[in-house]
XYZ file of C-alpha atoms in Angstrom:
477
model
C -132.917 127.537 -25.045
C -132.081 125.108 -22.264
C -132.610 121.402 -22.659
C -135.749 120.072 -20.967
C -135.004 116.852 -19.139
C -137.924 114.508 -18.667
C -138.280 112.259 -15.644
C -138.554 108.475 -16.179
C -142.286 108.808 -15.551
C -142.731 111.495 -18.173
C -140.646 109.546 -20.676
C -142.681 106.375 -20.183
C -146.004 108.194 -20.330
C -145.061 109.827 -23.627
C -144.729 106.351 -25.140
C -148.298 105.389 -24.217
C -151.013 106.586 -26.633
C -152.909 109.504 -25.152
C -156.200 107.907 -26.133
C -155.324 104.825 -24.070
C -154.542 106.951 -21.015
C -157.805 108.895 -21.404
C -159.766 105.672 -21.754
C -158.114 104.291 -18.624
C -158.962 107.441 -16.676
C -162.575 107.414 -17.892
C -163.183 103.886 -16.662
C -161.366 104.306 -13.345
C -163.356 105.020 -10.183
C -160.440 106.292 -8.125
C -157.888 108.999 -8.857
C -155.355 108.688 -11.683
C -152.275 110.750 -10.829
C -150.045 111.669 -13.784
C -146.695 113.551 -13.606
C -148.397 116.894 -14.314
C -150.882 116.449 -11.451
C -150.324 118.857 -8.519
C -150.297 115.913 -6.068
C -147.816 113.836 -8.092
C -144.819 114.818 -5.946
C -146.534 113.634 -2.805
C -148.044 110.528 -4.363
C -144.709 109.191 -5.593
C -143.201 109.334 -2.108
C -142.960 106.288 0.138
C -141.929 105.806 3.771
C -138.180 105.501 3.087
C -136.824 108.940 2.229
C -133.944 107.334 0.315
C -136.329 106.217 -2.429
C -136.687 108.761 -5.239
C -138.571 107.213 -8.158
C -140.797 108.634 -10.873
C -143.719 106.463 -11.997
C -145.700 107.266 -15.122
C -149.033 106.784 -13.344
C -150.171 106.409 -9.754
C -153.557 104.668 -9.778
C -155.354 105.206 -6.464
C -157.724 102.246 -6.430
C -161.068 102.348 -4.646
C -162.012 98.738 -5.299
C -161.083 95.475 -6.978
C -162.352 96.655 -10.377
C -159.808 99.497 -10.284
C -157.054 97.011 -9.480
C -158.048 94.791 -12.393
C -158.121 97.776 -14.754
C -154.662 98.878 -13.625
C -153.130 95.410 -13.975
C -154.619 95.048 -17.456
C -153.383 98.494 -18.497
C -149.844 97.776 -17.279
C -149.754 94.399 -19.050
C -151.164 95.710 -22.334
C -148.743 98.658 -22.473
C -145.744 96.755 -21.063
C -145.301 99.094 -18.124
C -143.471 98.066 -14.955
C -145.920 97.635 -12.101
C -145.481 98.290 -8.379
C -148.003 97.773 -5.588
C -148.388 100.110 -2.630
C -150.157 98.852 0.447
C -148.533 100.690 3.344
C -145.452 101.691 1.346
C -143.163 100.573 4.183
C -140.936 98.002 2.490
C -137.480 99.401 3.156
C -136.316 98.705 -0.413
C -139.025 100.991 -1.797
C -140.811 98.303 -3.800
C -144.087 100.290 -3.574
C -142.997 102.671 -6.340
C -141.135 102.248 -9.634
C -139.487 104.384 -12.285
C -141.440 104.737 -15.521
C -144.210 102.365 -14.534
C -147.602 102.289 -12.881
C -148.289 102.125 -9.154
C -151.305 100.151 -7.966
C -152.028 102.296 -4.920
C -154.223 100.371 -2.493
C -154.170 102.945 0.312
C -157.806 104.024 -0.271
C -158.776 100.354 0.195
C -158.271 100.146 3.949
C -161.487 98.572 5.202
C -161.454 96.108 8.125
C -164.366 93.847 9.094
C -164.297 91.632 12.195
C -166.456 88.531 12.672
C -166.276 88.068 16.455
C -168.203 84.795 16.408
C -165.900 83.160 13.870
C -162.916 85.029 15.306
C -161.775 86.203 11.907
C -160.999 89.559 10.359
C -161.214 90.560 6.696
C -158.640 93.224 5.811
C -158.344 95.167 2.560
C -154.937 95.459 0.905
C -154.329 99.102 1.827
C -154.945 98.751 5.570
C -152.261 99.292 8.188
C -151.644 97.339 11.366
C -153.237 100.175 13.315
C -156.394 99.926 11.215
C -156.680 96.248 12.089
C -155.847 96.549 15.794
C -158.403 99.330 16.248
C -161.218 97.116 14.975
C -160.183 93.754 16.436
C -159.477 95.150 19.912
C -163.080 96.311 20.087
C -163.875 92.603 20.589
C -160.782 91.723 22.645
C -159.191 90.070 19.621
C -156.002 90.420 17.601
C -154.257 88.660 14.773
C -150.505 88.152 14.615
C -149.034 91.144 12.800
C -145.960 93.353 13.209
C -144.761 95.842 15.831
C -145.214 99.278 14.196
C -148.831 100.296 13.694
C -148.199 102.366 10.546
C -146.872 99.339 8.646
C -149.028 98.023 5.805
C -150.658 94.656 6.402
C -150.109 93.481 2.812
C -146.349 93.706 2.474
C -145.754 92.545 6.030
C -147.884 89.437 5.530
C -146.756 88.457 2.033
C -143.130 88.410 3.191
C -143.729 86.708 6.550
C -144.659 89.035 9.401
C -142.900 88.909 12.778
C -144.335 90.750 15.760
C -145.256 90.591 19.432
C -147.536 87.564 18.950
C -145.260 85.474 16.715
C -143.965 82.992 19.276
C -147.507 82.222 20.409
C -149.481 82.387 17.157
C -146.910 82.278 14.339
C -146.171 84.622 11.480
C -148.812 86.912 10.040
C -149.001 84.617 7.002
C -149.544 81.593 9.268
C -152.803 83.163 10.407
C -154.238 83.540 6.910
C -157.416 81.657 6.037
C -157.767 83.020 2.531
C -156.856 85.885 0.217
C -158.407 87.533 -2.822
C -155.784 88.242 -5.468
C -155.647 89.791 -8.927
C -153.167 87.846 -11.031
C -151.220 89.072 -14.052
C -153.946 87.998 -16.489
C -156.415 90.328 -14.750
C -158.402 87.516 -13.166
C -159.706 87.768 -9.597
C -159.034 84.570 -7.678
C -159.617 83.398 -4.133
C -156.787 81.346 -2.693
C -156.963 79.216 0.431
C -156.099 75.725 1.614
C -159.089 74.463 -0.404
C -159.126 76.787 -3.430
C -156.115 77.462 -5.632
C -153.996 75.838 -2.939
C -150.780 76.097 -4.956
C -151.263 79.842 -5.359
C -152.027 80.112 -1.641
C -148.756 78.330 -0.889
C -146.775 80.817 -2.981
C -148.522 83.942 -1.731
C -147.578 83.056 1.839
C -143.993 84.227 1.698
C -143.619 84.973 -2.007
C -143.497 88.697 -1.361
C -146.000 89.898 -3.954
C -144.460 88.039 -6.872
C -147.717 86.366 -7.897
C -150.314 89.133 -7.891
C -152.037 92.009 -6.124
C -153.733 90.813 -2.962
C -156.829 92.972 -2.455
C -158.031 91.381 0.787
C -156.792 89.054 3.517
C -158.829 86.870 5.849
C -157.035 86.219 9.154
C -157.737 84.092 12.188
C -157.963 86.104 15.407
C -157.041 85.276 18.999
C -158.056 86.564 22.421
C -155.529 89.305 23.214
C -155.837 92.320 25.494
C -157.252 94.807 25.895
C -154.282 95.006 28.290
C -151.013 93.109 28.123
C -147.910 93.261 30.287
C -145.275 95.259 28.452
C -141.564 94.904 29.135
C -139.372 97.808 28.017
C -136.054 98.255 29.830
C -132.808 100.070 28.967
C -129.324 99.257 30.297
C -125.992 101.011 29.886
C -123.647 99.413 27.350
C -121.118 98.731 30.141
C -123.529 96.050 31.351
C -124.156 94.618 27.875
C -122.279 91.348 28.378
C -124.212 90.426 31.520
C -127.513 91.578 30.029
C -127.068 89.591 26.836
C -125.952 86.470 28.704
C -129.100 86.581 30.820
C -131.248 87.271 27.749
C -129.922 84.182 25.967
C -130.514 82.081 29.072
C -134.074 83.400 29.210
C -134.824 82.630 25.558
C -133.832 78.979 26.058
C -137.076 78.249 27.929
C -139.170 81.404 27.672
C -142.939 80.807 27.901
C -144.755 80.730 24.594
C -146.980 83.673 25.512
C -143.994 85.968 26.067
C -141.540 87.451 23.601
C -138.690 89.944 23.874
C -136.624 91.753 21.247
C -133.113 92.798 22.390
C -131.334 95.639 20.622
C -128.194 97.747 20.776
C -128.910 101.461 20.452
C -128.065 104.934 21.716
C -130.113 106.604 24.428
C -132.440 109.141 22.779
C -132.434 112.749 23.920
C -135.898 112.580 25.446
C -137.051 113.769 28.849
C -138.165 110.242 29.740
C -134.487 109.269 29.940
C -131.927 110.613 32.444
C -130.199 113.550 30.768
C -126.745 112.296 31.754
C -127.314 109.172 29.631
C -128.390 110.974 26.446
C -126.450 109.812 23.413
C -124.662 106.989 25.226
C -124.528 103.407 23.846
C -127.095 101.126 25.426
C -128.739 97.738 25.276
C -132.521 97.613 25.530
C -135.281 95.028 25.514
C -138.865 95.342 24.319
C -141.487 92.679 24.649
C -144.740 91.606 26.232
C -146.456 88.801 28.072
C -150.037 87.739 27.610
C -150.178 84.980 30.228
C -151.477 85.061 33.790
C -151.295 88.684 34.956
C -150.103 87.608 38.409
C -147.112 85.830 36.875
C -146.039 88.662 34.548
C -143.466 90.128 36.943
C -141.875 86.713 37.438
C -141.661 86.102 33.682
C -139.416 89.122 33.101
C -137.640 89.280 36.463
C -134.515 87.422 35.259
C -134.090 90.017 32.506
C -134.839 93.030 34.663
C -132.290 91.960 37.300
C -129.472 91.148 34.872
C -128.070 94.633 35.659
C -129.290 97.954 37.018
C -131.639 99.474 34.431
C -131.099 103.010 33.220
C -134.848 103.313 32.822
C -137.764 100.874 33.033
C -140.991 101.597 31.178
C -142.565 98.197 31.909
C -146.080 97.646 33.148
C -149.661 96.965 32.080
C -150.460 98.576 28.760
C -153.237 98.536 26.202
C -152.293 96.152 23.415
C -152.966 98.835 20.791
C -150.555 101.161 22.623
C -147.886 98.455 22.616
C -148.355 98.069 18.877
C -147.854 101.799 18.297
C -145.068 102.372 20.832
C -142.350 102.462 18.147
C -144.214 104.549 15.582
C -142.410 107.781 16.440
C -139.040 106.079 15.900
C -139.827 105.360 12.235
C -141.405 108.483 10.718
C -142.185 108.937 7.049
C -139.318 110.520 5.156
C -136.452 109.388 7.377
C -133.762 107.487 5.493
C -133.586 103.735 6.079
C -131.410 100.785 5.107
C -132.243 97.509 6.889
C -130.905 94.002 6.353
C -131.629 90.786 8.260
C -130.019 87.391 8.536
C -131.054 84.307 10.499
C -128.960 82.719 13.245
C -128.891 79.145 14.511
C -127.170 80.402 17.648
C -126.123 83.693 19.220
C -122.405 83.313 19.817
C -119.972 85.635 21.564
C -118.914 86.812 18.104
C -122.467 87.890 17.284
C -122.792 89.898 20.497
C -119.345 91.465 19.997
C -120.302 92.595 16.480
C -123.582 94.055 17.757
C -121.856 96.129 20.422
C -118.872 97.189 18.345
C -120.922 98.406 15.398
C -123.410 100.105 17.689
C -120.550 102.210 19.053
C -119.242 103.050 15.563
C -122.551 103.932 13.888
C -122.619 107.249 11.992
C -126.174 107.834 13.240
C -127.457 107.634 16.807
C -130.865 106.693 15.353
C -129.581 103.319 14.127
C -129.998 100.062 16.030
C -128.921 96.431 15.790
C -131.802 94.149 16.725
C -131.856 90.542 17.879
C -135.221 88.881 17.348
C -136.088 85.783 19.356
C -138.206 83.582 17.071
C -138.891 79.892 17.688
C -142.224 78.870 19.225
C -145.185 78.648 16.857
C -143.127 79.943 13.909
C -140.829 76.916 14.064
C -143.625 74.376 14.350
C -144.801 74.882 10.775
C -142.893 72.661 8.307
C -140.441 74.717 6.197
C -142.077 73.542 2.952
C -145.663 74.246 4.103
C -145.507 77.785 2.693
C -143.105 79.679 0.453
C -141.632 81.215 3.610
C -138.712 78.915 4.378
C -136.532 79.957 7.313
C -138.540 78.608 10.236
C -135.894 76.474 11.916
C -133.713 79.412 12.978
C -134.364 80.567 16.576
C -132.987 84.076 16.060
C -132.792 86.837 13.462
C -130.338 89.736 13.480
C -131.359 92.999 11.817
C -129.023 95.871 11.036
C -131.175 99.021 11.063
C -129.450 102.069 9.624
C -131.701 105.090 10.244
C -130.607 108.673 9.533
C -132.009 112.006 8.403
C -129.363 113.760 6.279
C -129.037 112.754 2.591
C -125.348 113.639 2.818
C -124.970 110.650 5.141
C -126.345 108.058 2.716
C -123.008 106.460 1.805
C -121.638 106.410 5.349
C -124.753 104.821 6.838
C -125.271 102.238 4.104
C -121.574 101.313 4.223
C -121.788 100.920 8.012
C -124.789 98.597 7.755
C -123.254 96.518 4.977
C -119.970 96.146 6.849
C -121.759 94.922 9.984
C -123.894 92.558 7.939
C -120.841 91.164 6.118
C -119.138 90.298 9.407
C -122.210 88.450 10.662
C -122.749 86.718 7.328
C -119.277 85.146 7.533
C -120.124 83.395 10.789
C -121.105 79.694 10.533
C -124.295 80.344 12.545
C -125.709 82.768 9.945
C -127.766 82.097 6.806
C -130.842 83.127 4.839
C -132.616 86.438 4.315
C -135.941 88.016 5.365
C -138.042 89.678 2.670
C -139.308 92.553 4.806
C -135.791 93.768 5.651
C -133.956 93.243 2.322
C -131.572 96.197 2.112
C -132.127 97.431 -1.432
C -132.799 93.921 -2.801
C -129.171 93.585 -3.853
C -128.733 89.995 -2.632
C -129.595 86.857 -4.643
C -133.249 86.089 -4.105
C -132.526 82.388 -3.621
C -131.229 83.171 -0.134
C -134.695 84.253 0.887
C -136.428 81.053 -0.165
C -133.832 78.300 0.183
C -135.164 74.921 -0.893
C -138.574 76.457 -1.662
C -137.115 78.562 -4.458
C -137.658 76.179 -7.391
C -141.302 75.537 -6.529
C -141.909 79.289 -6.275
C -140.277 79.816 -9.676
C -142.649 77.207 -11.121
C -145.629 79.137 -9.738
C -144.234 82.422 -10.996
C -143.864 80.938 -14.467
C -147.463 79.717 -14.368
C -149.158 82.828 -12.975
C -146.875 85.638 -14.181
C -144.873 84.383 -17.185
C -143.973 87.910 -18.381
C -142.842 89.056 -14.914
C -145.417 91.834 -14.661
C -144.914 91.818 -10.883
C -141.172 92.077 -11.264
C -140.434 95.202 -9.236
C -140.695 93.477 -5.862
C -137.136 92.117 -5.764
C -138.379 88.553 -5.790
C -138.345 85.511 -8.080
C -138.452 85.745 -11.866
C -140.251 83.296 -14.174
C -138.418 80.729 -16.228
C -137.562 81.678 -19.798
C -137.010 79.642 -22.946
C -133.284 79.831 -22.244
C -133.834 78.109 -18.911
């Protein structure tokens, strides 16, 4: 007879008393997915196709009581615990081997209070869920730039997007959160209640508990904004980037533009003769006076002759979903980010050189212009630290063939290593962490020790230890 090999999930489940599992299932309102369940293969998958992990249980929670039951079960049986909101963290932190997944995706409710200009968002909601409801009232909160992204992970690690320069990070717009901590207690955290916990949740990346709902401030946005989306040939990259950096020096607060090196996709919207060629593109928006929109972006548009220009008035919700098709479920991803105090000639040269040498035409190297409202919050006001850096560079390796894993990851790491050696580079961003291989201190800087103190207080056994973030102090410390 052949040897039967068990997966990590099956192994871990066999160590838990069957009576305990049956009791957990009986008291659970949602679905409990075990390795033998016909939907287990689908339920263990996350957005990044590189991630191949086998949990013992996937607990699809329908409410806070289910979350509490799952946290208590994991703690009592010493199971690793992962939390899935949107499942989009590139490191795959939404699933774990041999543990239990708190799956919040059924909890995706969104409720807008147009008079107070707030929105209450459950932990499994996506950006698209929120935008659909808030735009009904001409409102939006500052979130990311891909509508299928989960609100929870984006916010707990920071949250850059089209509105960041005007309204700050996603976490800067939080009024309060409801969170289940490692002891199974449900707490509300805000500036007035559990303020220390609120400080740590804003940037701590899920290290302190399962956030079941978020209350955000909203702002008047849309329903239409002025989108700016222009592509240039790589031969014009030097002139385009020079003009971009001049523009960012005094860009209006209500406008923001992301510049990136890429390859022209083979789509009918692009001239066929440019397909597959290296390019530099810019994507952004303006929400100021509509009559001034053309003037805001004119210096960028005239930096060279565009290959194609998709700019113009656009529904804000359409702007938020414009990139969705570029990041489908199941593609393979490896992304790393580093902050920059300045964009030097060396930075631009690395961007262009590695764009030309990428193993995958789907990959990009992105330069985020930050500053504005993000930088006006003191760096110790929340656990999120790196607010004084005006730029962030992200190496996005995106590919579809598993046989290309090593080549694409090696390419991204080599590019990142060259940037990291430059004196203008430092820090890390929790939403683009590679595979969480770097020391976590680089993400939090001088806020690290205070966050460790909170972790030790609220999660002394490191129940929420699969997120690639801080660990509690031990007796040896």
